Tab-separated table of C-alpha atoms and ligand atoms in Angstrom:
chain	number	residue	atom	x	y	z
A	11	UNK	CA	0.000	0.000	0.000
A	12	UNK	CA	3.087	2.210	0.901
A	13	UNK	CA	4.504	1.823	-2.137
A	14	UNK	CA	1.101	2.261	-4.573
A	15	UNK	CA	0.278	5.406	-2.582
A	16	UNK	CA	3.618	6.729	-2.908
A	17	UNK	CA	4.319	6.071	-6.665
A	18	UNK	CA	0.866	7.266	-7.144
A	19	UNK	CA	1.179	10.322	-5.285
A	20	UNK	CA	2.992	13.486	-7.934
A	21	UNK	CA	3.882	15.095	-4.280
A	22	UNK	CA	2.449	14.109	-0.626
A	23	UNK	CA	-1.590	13.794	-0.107
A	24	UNK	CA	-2.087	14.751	-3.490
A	25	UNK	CA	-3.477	12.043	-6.215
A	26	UNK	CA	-2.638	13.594	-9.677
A	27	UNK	CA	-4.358	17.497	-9.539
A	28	UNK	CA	-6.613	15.640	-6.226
A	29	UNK	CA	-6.561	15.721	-2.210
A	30	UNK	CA	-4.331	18.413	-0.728
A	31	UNK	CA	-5.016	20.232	2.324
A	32	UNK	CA	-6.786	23.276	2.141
A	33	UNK	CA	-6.880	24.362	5.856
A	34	UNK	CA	-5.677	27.210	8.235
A	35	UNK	CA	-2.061	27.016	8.985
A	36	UNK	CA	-2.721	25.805	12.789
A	37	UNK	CA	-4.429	22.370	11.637
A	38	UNK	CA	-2.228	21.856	8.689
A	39	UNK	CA	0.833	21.094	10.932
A	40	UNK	CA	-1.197	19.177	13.366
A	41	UNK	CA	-2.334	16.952	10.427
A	42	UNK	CA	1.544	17.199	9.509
A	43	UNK	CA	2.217	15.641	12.847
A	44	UNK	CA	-0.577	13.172	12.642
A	45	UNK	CA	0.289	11.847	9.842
A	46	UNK	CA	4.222	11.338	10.840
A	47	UNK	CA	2.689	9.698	14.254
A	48	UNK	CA	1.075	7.463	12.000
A	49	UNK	CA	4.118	6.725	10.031
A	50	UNK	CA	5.703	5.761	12.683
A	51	UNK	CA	2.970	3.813	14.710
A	52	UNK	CA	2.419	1.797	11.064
A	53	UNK	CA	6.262	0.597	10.933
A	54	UNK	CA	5.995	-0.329	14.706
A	55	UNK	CA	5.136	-4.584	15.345
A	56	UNK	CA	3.233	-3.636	18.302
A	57	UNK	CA	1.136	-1.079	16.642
A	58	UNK	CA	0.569	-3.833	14.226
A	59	UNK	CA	0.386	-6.715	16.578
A	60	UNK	CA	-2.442	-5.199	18.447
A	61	UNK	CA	-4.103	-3.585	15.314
A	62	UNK	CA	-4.162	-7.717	13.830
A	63	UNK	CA	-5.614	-8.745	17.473
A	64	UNK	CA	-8.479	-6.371	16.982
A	65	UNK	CA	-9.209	-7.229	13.954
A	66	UNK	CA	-9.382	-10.688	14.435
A	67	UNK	CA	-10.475	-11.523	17.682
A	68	UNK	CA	-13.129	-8.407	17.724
A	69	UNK	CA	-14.118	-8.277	14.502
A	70	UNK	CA	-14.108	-11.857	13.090
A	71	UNK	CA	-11.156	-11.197	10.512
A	72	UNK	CA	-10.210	-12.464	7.804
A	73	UNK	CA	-14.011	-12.254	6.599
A	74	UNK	CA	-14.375	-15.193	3.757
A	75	UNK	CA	-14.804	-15.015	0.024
A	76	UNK	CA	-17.780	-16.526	-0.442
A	77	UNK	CA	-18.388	-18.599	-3.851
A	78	UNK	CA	-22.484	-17.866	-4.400
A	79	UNK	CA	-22.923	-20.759	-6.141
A	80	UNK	CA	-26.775	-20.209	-6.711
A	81	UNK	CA	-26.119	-17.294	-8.101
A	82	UNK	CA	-23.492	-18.323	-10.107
A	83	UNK	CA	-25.767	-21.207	-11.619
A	84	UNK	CA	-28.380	-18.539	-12.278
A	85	UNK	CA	-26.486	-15.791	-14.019
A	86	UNK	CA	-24.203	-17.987	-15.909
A	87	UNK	CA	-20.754	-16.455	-14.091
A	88	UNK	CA	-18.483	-17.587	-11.107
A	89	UNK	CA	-19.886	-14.785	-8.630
A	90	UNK	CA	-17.698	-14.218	-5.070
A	91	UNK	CA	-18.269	-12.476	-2.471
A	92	UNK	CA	-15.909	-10.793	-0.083
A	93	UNK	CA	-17.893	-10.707	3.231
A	94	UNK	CA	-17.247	-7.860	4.640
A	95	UNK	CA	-21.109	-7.701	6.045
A	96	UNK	CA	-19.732	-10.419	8.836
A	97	UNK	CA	-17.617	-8.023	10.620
A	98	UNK	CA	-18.599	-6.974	13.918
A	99	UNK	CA	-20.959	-4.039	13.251
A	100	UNK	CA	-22.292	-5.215	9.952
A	101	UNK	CA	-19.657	-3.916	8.196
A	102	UNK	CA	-15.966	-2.482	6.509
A	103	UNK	CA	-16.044	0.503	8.814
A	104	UNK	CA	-14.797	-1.413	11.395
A	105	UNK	CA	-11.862	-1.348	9.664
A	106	UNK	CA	-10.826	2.199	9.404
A	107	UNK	CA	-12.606	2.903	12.470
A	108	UNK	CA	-10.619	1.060	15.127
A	109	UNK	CA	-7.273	1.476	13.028
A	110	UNK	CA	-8.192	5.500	13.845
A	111	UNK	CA	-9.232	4.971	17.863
A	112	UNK	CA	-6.324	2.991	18.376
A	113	UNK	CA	-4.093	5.353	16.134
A	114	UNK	CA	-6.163	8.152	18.554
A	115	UNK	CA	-5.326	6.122	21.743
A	116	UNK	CA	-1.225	5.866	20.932
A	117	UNK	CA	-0.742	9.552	19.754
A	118	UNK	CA	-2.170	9.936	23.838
A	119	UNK	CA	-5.819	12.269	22.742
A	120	UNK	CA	-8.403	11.651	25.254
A	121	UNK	CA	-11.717	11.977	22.522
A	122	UNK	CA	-12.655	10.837	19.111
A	123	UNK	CA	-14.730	13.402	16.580
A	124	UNK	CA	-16.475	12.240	13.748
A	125	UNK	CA	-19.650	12.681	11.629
A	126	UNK	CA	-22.068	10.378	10.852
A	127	UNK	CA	-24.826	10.418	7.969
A	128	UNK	CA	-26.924	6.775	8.487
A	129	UNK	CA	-24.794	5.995	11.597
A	130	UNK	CA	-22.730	3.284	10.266
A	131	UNK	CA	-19.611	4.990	10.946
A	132	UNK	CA	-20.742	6.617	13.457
A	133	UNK	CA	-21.792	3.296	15.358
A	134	UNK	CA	-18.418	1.788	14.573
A	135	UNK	CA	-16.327	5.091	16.213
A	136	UNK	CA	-19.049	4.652	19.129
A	137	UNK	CA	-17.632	0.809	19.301
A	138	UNK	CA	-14.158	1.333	18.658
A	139	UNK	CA	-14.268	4.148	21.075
A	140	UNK	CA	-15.772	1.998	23.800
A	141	UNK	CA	-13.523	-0.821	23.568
A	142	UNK	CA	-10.429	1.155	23.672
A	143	UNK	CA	-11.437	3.586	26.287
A	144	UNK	CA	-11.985	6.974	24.939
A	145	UNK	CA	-14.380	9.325	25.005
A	146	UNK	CA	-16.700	10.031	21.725
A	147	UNK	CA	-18.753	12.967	19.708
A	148	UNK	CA	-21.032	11.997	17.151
A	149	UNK	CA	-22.141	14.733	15.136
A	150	UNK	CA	-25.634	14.117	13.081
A	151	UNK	CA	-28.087	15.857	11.213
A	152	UNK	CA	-31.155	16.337	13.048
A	153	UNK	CA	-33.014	14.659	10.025
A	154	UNK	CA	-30.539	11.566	9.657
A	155	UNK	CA	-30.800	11.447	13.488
A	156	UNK	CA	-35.093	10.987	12.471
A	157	UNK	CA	-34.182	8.222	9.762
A	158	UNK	CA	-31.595	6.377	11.934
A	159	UNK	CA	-33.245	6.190	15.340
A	160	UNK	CA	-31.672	2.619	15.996
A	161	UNK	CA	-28.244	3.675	15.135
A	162	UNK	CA	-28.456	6.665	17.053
A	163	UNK	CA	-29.607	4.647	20.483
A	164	UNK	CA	-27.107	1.940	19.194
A	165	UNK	CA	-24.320	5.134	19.895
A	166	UNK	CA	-26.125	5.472	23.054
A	167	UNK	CA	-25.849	2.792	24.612
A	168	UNK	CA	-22.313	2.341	23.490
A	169	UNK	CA	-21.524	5.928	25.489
A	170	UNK	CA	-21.375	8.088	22.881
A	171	UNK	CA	-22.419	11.703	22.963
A	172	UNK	CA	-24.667	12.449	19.904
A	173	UNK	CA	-24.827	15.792	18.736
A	174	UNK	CA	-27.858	17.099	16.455
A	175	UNK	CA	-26.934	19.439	13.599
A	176	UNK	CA	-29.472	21.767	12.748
A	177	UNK	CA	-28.012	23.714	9.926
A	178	UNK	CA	-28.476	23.626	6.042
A	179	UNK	CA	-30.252	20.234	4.704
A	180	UNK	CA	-29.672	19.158	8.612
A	181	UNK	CA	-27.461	15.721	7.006
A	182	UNK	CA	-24.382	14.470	5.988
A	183	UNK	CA	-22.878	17.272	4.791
A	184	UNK	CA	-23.468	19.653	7.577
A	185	UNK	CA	-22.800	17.286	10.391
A	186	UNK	CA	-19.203	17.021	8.351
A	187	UNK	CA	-19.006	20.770	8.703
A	188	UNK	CA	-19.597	20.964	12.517
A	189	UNK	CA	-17.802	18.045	13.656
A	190	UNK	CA	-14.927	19.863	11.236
A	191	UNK	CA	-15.876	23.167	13.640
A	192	UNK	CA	-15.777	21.027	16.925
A	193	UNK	CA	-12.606	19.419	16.291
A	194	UNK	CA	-11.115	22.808	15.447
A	195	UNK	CA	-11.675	23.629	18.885
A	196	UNK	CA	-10.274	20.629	20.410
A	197	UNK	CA	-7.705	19.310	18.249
A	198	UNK	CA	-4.679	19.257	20.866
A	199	UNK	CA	-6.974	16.828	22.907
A	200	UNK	CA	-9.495	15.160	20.019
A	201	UNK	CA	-8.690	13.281	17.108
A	202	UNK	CA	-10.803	14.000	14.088
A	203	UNK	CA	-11.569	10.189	12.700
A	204	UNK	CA	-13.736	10.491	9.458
A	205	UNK	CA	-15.746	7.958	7.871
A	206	UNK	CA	-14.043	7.448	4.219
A	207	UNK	CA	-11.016	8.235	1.747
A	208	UNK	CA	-12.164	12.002	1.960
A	209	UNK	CA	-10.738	14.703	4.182
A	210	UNK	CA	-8.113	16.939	3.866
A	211	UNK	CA	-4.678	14.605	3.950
A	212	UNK	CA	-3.510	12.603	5.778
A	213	UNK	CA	-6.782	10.716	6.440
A	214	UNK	CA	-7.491	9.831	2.483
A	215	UNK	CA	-4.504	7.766	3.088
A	216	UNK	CA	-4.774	6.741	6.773
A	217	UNK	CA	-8.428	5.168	5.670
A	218	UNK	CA	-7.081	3.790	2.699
A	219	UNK	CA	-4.190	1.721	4.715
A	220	UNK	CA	-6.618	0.698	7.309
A	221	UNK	CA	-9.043	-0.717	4.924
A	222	UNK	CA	-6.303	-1.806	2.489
A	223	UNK	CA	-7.065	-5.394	4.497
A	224	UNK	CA	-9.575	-6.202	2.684
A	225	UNK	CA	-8.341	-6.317	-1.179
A	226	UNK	CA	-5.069	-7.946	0.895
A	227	UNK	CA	-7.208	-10.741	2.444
A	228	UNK	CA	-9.417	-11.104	-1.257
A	229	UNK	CA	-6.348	-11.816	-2.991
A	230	UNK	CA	-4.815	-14.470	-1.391
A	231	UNK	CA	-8.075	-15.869	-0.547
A	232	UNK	CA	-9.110	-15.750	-4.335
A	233	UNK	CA	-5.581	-17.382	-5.067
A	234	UNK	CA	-6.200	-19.777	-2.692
A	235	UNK	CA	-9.743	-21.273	-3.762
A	236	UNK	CA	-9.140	-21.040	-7.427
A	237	UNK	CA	-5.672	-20.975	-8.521
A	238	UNK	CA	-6.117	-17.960	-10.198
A	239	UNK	CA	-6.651	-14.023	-10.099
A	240	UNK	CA	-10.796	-12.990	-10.743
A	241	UNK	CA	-11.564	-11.689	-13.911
A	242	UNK	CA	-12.829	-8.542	-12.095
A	243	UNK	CA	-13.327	-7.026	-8.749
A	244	UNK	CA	-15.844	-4.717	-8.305
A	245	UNK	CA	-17.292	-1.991	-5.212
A	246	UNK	CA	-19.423	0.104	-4.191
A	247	UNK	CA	-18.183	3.763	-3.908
A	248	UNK	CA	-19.956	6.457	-1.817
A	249	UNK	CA	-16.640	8.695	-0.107
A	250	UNK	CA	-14.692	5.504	-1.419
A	251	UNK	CA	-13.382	3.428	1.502
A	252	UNK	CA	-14.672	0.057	0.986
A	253	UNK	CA	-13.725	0.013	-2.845
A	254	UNK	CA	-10.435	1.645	-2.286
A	255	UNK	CA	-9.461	-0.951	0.271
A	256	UNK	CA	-10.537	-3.685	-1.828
A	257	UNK	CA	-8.804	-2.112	-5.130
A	258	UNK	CA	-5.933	-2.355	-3.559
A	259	UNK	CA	-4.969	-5.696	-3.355
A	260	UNK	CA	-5.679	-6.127	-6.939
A	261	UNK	CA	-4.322	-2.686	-8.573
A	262	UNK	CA	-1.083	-3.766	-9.926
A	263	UNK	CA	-2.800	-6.808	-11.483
A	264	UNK	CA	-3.147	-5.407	-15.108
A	265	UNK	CA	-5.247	-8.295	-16.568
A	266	UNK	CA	-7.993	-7.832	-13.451
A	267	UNK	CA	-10.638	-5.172	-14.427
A	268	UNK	CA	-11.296	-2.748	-11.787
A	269	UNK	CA	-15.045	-1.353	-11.466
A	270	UNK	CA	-16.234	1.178	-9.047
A	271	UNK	CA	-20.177	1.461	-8.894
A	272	UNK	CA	-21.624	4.932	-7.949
A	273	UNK	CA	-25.184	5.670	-7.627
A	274	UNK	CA	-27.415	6.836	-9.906
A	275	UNK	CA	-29.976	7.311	-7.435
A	276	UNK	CA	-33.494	8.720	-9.330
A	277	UNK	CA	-31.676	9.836	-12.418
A	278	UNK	CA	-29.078	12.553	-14.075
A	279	UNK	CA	-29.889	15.638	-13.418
A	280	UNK	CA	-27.499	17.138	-10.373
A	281	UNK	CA	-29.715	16.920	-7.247
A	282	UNK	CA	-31.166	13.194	-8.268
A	283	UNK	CA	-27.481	11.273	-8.020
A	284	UNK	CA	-24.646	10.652	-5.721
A	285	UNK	CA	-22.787	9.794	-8.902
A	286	UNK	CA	-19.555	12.270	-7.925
A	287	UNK	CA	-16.838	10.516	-10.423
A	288	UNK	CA	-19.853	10.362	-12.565
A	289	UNK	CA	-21.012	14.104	-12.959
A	290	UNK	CA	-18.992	16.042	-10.454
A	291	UNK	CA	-16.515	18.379	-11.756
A	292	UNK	CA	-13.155	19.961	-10.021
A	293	UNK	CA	-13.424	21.487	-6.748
A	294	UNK	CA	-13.019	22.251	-2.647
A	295	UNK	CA	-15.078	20.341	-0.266
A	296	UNK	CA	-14.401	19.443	3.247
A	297	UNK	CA	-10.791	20.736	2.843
A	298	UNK	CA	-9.463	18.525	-0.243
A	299	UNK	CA	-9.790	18.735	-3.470
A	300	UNK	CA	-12.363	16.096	-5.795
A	301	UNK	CA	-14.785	15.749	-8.496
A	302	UNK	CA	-17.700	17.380	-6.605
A	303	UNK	CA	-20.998	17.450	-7.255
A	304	UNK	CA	-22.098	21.065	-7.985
A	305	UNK	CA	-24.915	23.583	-9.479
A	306	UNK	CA	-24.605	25.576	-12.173
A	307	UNK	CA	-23.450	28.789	-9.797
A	308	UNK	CA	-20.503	25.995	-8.586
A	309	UNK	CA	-22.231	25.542	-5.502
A	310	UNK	CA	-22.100	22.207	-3.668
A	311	UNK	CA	-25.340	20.157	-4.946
A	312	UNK	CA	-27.010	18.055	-2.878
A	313	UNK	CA	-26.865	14.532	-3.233
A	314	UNK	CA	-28.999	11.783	-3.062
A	315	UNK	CA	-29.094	7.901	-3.265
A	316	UNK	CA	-31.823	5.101	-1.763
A	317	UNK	CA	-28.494	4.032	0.101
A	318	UNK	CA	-27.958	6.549	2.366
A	319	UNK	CA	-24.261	5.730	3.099
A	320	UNK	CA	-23.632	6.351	-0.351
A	321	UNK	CA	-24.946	9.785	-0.557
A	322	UNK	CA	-22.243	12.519	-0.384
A	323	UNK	CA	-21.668	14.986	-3.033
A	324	UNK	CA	-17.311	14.554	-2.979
A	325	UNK	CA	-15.789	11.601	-3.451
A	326	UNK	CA	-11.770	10.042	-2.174
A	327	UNK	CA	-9.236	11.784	-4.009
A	328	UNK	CA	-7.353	8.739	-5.042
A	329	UNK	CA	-10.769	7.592	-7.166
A	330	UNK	CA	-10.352	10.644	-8.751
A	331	UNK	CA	-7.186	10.310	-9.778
A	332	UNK	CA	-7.813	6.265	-10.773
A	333	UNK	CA	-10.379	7.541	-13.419
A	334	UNK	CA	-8.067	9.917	-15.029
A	335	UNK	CA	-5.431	7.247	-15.761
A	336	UNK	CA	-8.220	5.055	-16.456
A	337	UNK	CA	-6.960	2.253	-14.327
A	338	UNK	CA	-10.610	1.911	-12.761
A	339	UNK	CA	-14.010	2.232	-14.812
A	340	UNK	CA	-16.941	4.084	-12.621
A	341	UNK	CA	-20.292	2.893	-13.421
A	342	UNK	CA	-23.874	3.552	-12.058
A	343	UNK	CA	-26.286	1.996	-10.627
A	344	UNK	CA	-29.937	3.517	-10.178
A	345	UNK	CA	-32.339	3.113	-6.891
A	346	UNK	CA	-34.469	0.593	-9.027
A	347	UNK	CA	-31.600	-1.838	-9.865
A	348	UNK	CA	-30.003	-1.969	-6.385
A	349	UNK	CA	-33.262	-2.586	-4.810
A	350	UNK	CA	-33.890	-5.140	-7.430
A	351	UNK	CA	-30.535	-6.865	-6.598
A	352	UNK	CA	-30.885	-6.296	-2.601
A	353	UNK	CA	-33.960	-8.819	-3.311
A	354	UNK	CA	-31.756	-11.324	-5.824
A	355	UNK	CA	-28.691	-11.641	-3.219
A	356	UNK	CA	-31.531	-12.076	-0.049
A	357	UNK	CA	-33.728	-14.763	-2.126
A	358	UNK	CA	-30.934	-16.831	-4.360
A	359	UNK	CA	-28.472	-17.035	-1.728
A	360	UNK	CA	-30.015	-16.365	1.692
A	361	UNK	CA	-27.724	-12.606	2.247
A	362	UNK	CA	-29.292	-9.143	3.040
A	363	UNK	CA	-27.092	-7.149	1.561
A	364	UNK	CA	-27.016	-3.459	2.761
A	365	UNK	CA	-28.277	-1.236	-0.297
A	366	UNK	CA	-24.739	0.542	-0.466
A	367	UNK	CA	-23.314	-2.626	-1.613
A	368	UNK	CA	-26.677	-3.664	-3.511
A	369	UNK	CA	-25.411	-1.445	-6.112
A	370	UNK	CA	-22.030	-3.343	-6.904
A	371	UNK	CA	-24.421	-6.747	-6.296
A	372	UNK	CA	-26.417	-4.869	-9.418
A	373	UNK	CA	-23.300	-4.333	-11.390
A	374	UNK	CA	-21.921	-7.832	-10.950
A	375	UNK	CA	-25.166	-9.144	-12.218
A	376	UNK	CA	-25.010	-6.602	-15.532
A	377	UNK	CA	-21.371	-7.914	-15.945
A	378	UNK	CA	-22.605	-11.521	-15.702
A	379	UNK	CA	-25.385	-11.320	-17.829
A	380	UNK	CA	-23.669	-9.874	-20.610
A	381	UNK	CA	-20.074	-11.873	-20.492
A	382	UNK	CA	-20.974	-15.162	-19.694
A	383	UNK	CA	-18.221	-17.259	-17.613
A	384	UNK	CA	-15.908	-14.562	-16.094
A	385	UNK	CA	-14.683	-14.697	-12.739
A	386	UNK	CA	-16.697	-11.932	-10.189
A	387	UNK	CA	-15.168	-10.567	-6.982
A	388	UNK	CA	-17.944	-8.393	-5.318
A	389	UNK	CA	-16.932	-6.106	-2.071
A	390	UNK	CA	-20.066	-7.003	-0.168
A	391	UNK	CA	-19.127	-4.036	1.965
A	392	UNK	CA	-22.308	-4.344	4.786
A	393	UNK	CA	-25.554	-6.467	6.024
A	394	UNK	CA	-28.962	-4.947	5.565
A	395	UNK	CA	-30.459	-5.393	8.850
A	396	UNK	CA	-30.541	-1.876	8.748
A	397	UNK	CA	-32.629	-1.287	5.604
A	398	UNK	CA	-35.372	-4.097	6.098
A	399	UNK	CA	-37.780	-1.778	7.372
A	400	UNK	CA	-36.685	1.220	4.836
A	401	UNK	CA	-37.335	-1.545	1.857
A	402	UNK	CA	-40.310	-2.965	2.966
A	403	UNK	CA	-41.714	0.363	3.542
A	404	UNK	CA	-41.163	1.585	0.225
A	405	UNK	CA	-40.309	-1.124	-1.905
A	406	UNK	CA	-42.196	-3.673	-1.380
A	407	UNK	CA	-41.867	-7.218	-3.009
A	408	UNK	CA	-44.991	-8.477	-4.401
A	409	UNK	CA	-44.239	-11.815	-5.678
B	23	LIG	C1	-20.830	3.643	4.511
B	23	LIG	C2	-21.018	2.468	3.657
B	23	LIG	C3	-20.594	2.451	2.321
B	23	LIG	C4	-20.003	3.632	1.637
B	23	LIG	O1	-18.783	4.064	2.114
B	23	LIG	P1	-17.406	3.896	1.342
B	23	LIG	O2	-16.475	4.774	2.076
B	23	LIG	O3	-17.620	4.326	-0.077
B	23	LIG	O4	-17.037	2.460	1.408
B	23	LIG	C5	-20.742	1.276	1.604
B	23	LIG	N1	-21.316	0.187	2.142
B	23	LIG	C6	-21.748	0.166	3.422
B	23	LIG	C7	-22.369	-1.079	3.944
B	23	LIG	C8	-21.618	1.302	4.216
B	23	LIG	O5	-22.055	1.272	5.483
């Protein structure tokens, strides 16, 4: 990972003309000093030692690579899943999240800061934070905090302070701004630890390394069962953590083809999409540079998806800079096909997927259908426990 980020990189944190740092002078050399505490604490065995014990023995790593053989006699493809929905928590964020408590914990801060949109991540900081013994802010839109109710008592319980943002569209985006504010204030104490590949660096590429384990695991797993490399690996990609981590292992592999599945949500108009790679163009979010999704006056649009996870307007630098040199094709998936697939994955093979990774489920099916025999790696990035009620609800399956 090192070594692809680096060679990657034209000068530090930046991904070809993407990522940066556009801060005030005071946080840009605590980042600075983040990031070399986490060069350090990455080259250290017992950083890594007890980074590996978490991972196994608290979240049930290595998570398998499942071969979905129903589906596979169904859509006329080998189909395989990389499980990340059996992690502790439901799913990837795990990861990332208690690779940045314990990174937190080591560099000796006493709180963890972060956002949260559904309360995935937010529920895995709450976790993380618990287990390793610091103390944790949650901010959340006051209308995600309405739409998540069991995430946010989930946080709760887990001793988490939530925080209700009541500004702008009162979601994602805002509660990004005011934990941003919060930590401002409290940065010699707090560590900021965000929820994807976005951010200003060094966190594109702290998320990245923490989540690199799962395109690491897929590899050799894939190698393992088959005796040979998959045809193609493909992800979900909201802020771009599960896919990055996953494209990873697989990157220098020229003859694997790399797909990253955005979401088309109701359409392509700006305002009906969280497609960012799709239709964003240049420019400054959240304190790094990306394809953004924007209006016509270059203001940030809002975005939207059925999977809420998947719903910010930016998107990880590095993605960015992937599509330029064409190394990864982005596709889309709309609202209809991912709840179409959520369905095919729960009744051929007995998985709820979450609807974030419904979408690459979706794409892998398109990809099957069309080129009959490949190999398929899937992230399967989360479980859907969380959406059951959401699909019922609204999407009902009649047959
Ligand atoms: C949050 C989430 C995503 C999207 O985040 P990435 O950073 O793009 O991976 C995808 N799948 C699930 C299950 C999630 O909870």
């Amino acid at each position: 990972m090192e070594t692809l980020t680096n060679n990657m990189a034209q000068k530090e944190g930046y991904f070809g003309i993407y990522g940066g740092q556009y801060i005030n002078e005071e946080l840009k050399a605590e980042f600075d000093n983040i990031y070399e505490q986490f060069l350090k604490l990455t080259s250290d065995d017992a950083f890594q030692n007890e980074l590996k014990d978490l991972l196994e023995h608290f979240s049930c790593r290595p998570t398998p690579v499942y071969f979905a053989k129903n589906l596979s006699e169904k859509f006329g493809c080998d189909i395989y899943l990389k499980r990340e929905d059996l992690n502790h928590t439901g799913a990837h964020k795990i990861n990332h999240s208690l690779g940045e408590v314990l990174l937190a914990k080591k560099i000796g801060k006493k709180k963890v800061i972060a956002e949260t949109g559904a309360g995935q991540h937010g529920v895995a900081i709450a976790t993380s934070a618990a287990l390793l013994g610091l103390e944790c802010d949650i901010y959340m839109g006051e209308v995600d905090i309405q739409k998540a109710m069991p995430n946010v008592n989930r946080m709760k319980i887990l001793g988490a302070n939530v925080i209700p943002v009541y500004s702008g569209q009162k979601t994602l985006k805002e509660a990004v701004d005011a934990a941003f504010e919060a930590y401002q204030k409290e940065y010699k104490t707090a560590l900021y630890t965000i929820g994807s590949v976005v951010g200003p660096h060094p966190f594109p590429t702290i998320v990245e390394y923490f989540q690199s384990v799962i395109g690491k695991e897929s590899r050799e797993q894939f190698l393992k069962m088959t005796g040979t490399l998959p045809d193609c690996v493909i992800a979900c990609v909201g802020g771009g953590s599960n896919s990055i981590g996953m494209f990873d292992g697989f990157i220098e592999d020229k003859e694997v083809k790399i797909y990253g599945v955005e979401p088309l949500g109701k359409g392509e108009k700006i305002g009906e999409n969280a497609a960012s790679l799709t239709y964003g163009r240049e420019g400054i979010l959240h304190g790094f540079k990306c394809l953004l999704l924007q209006n016509d006056d270059n203001t940030v649009a809002d975005a939207y998806s059925v999977a809420s996870g998947l719903d910010y307007p930016g998107v990880g630098p590095k993605h960015c800079y992937l599509k330029d040199i064409g190394r990864v094709e982005y596709k889309t998936i709309n609202d209809k096909e991912a709840i179409d697939a959520f369905y095919e994955l729960s009744r051929t093979e007995g998985i709820i997927p979450a609807l974030e990774s419904s979408h690459a489920i979706a794409y892998g099916l398109k990809i099957a259908k069309e080129n009959q025999g490949k190999k398929i790696l899937i992230s399967l990035s989360g479980r859907g426990d969380k959406d059951i009620e959401f699909v019922l609800e609204n999407y009902p399956k009649t047959f």
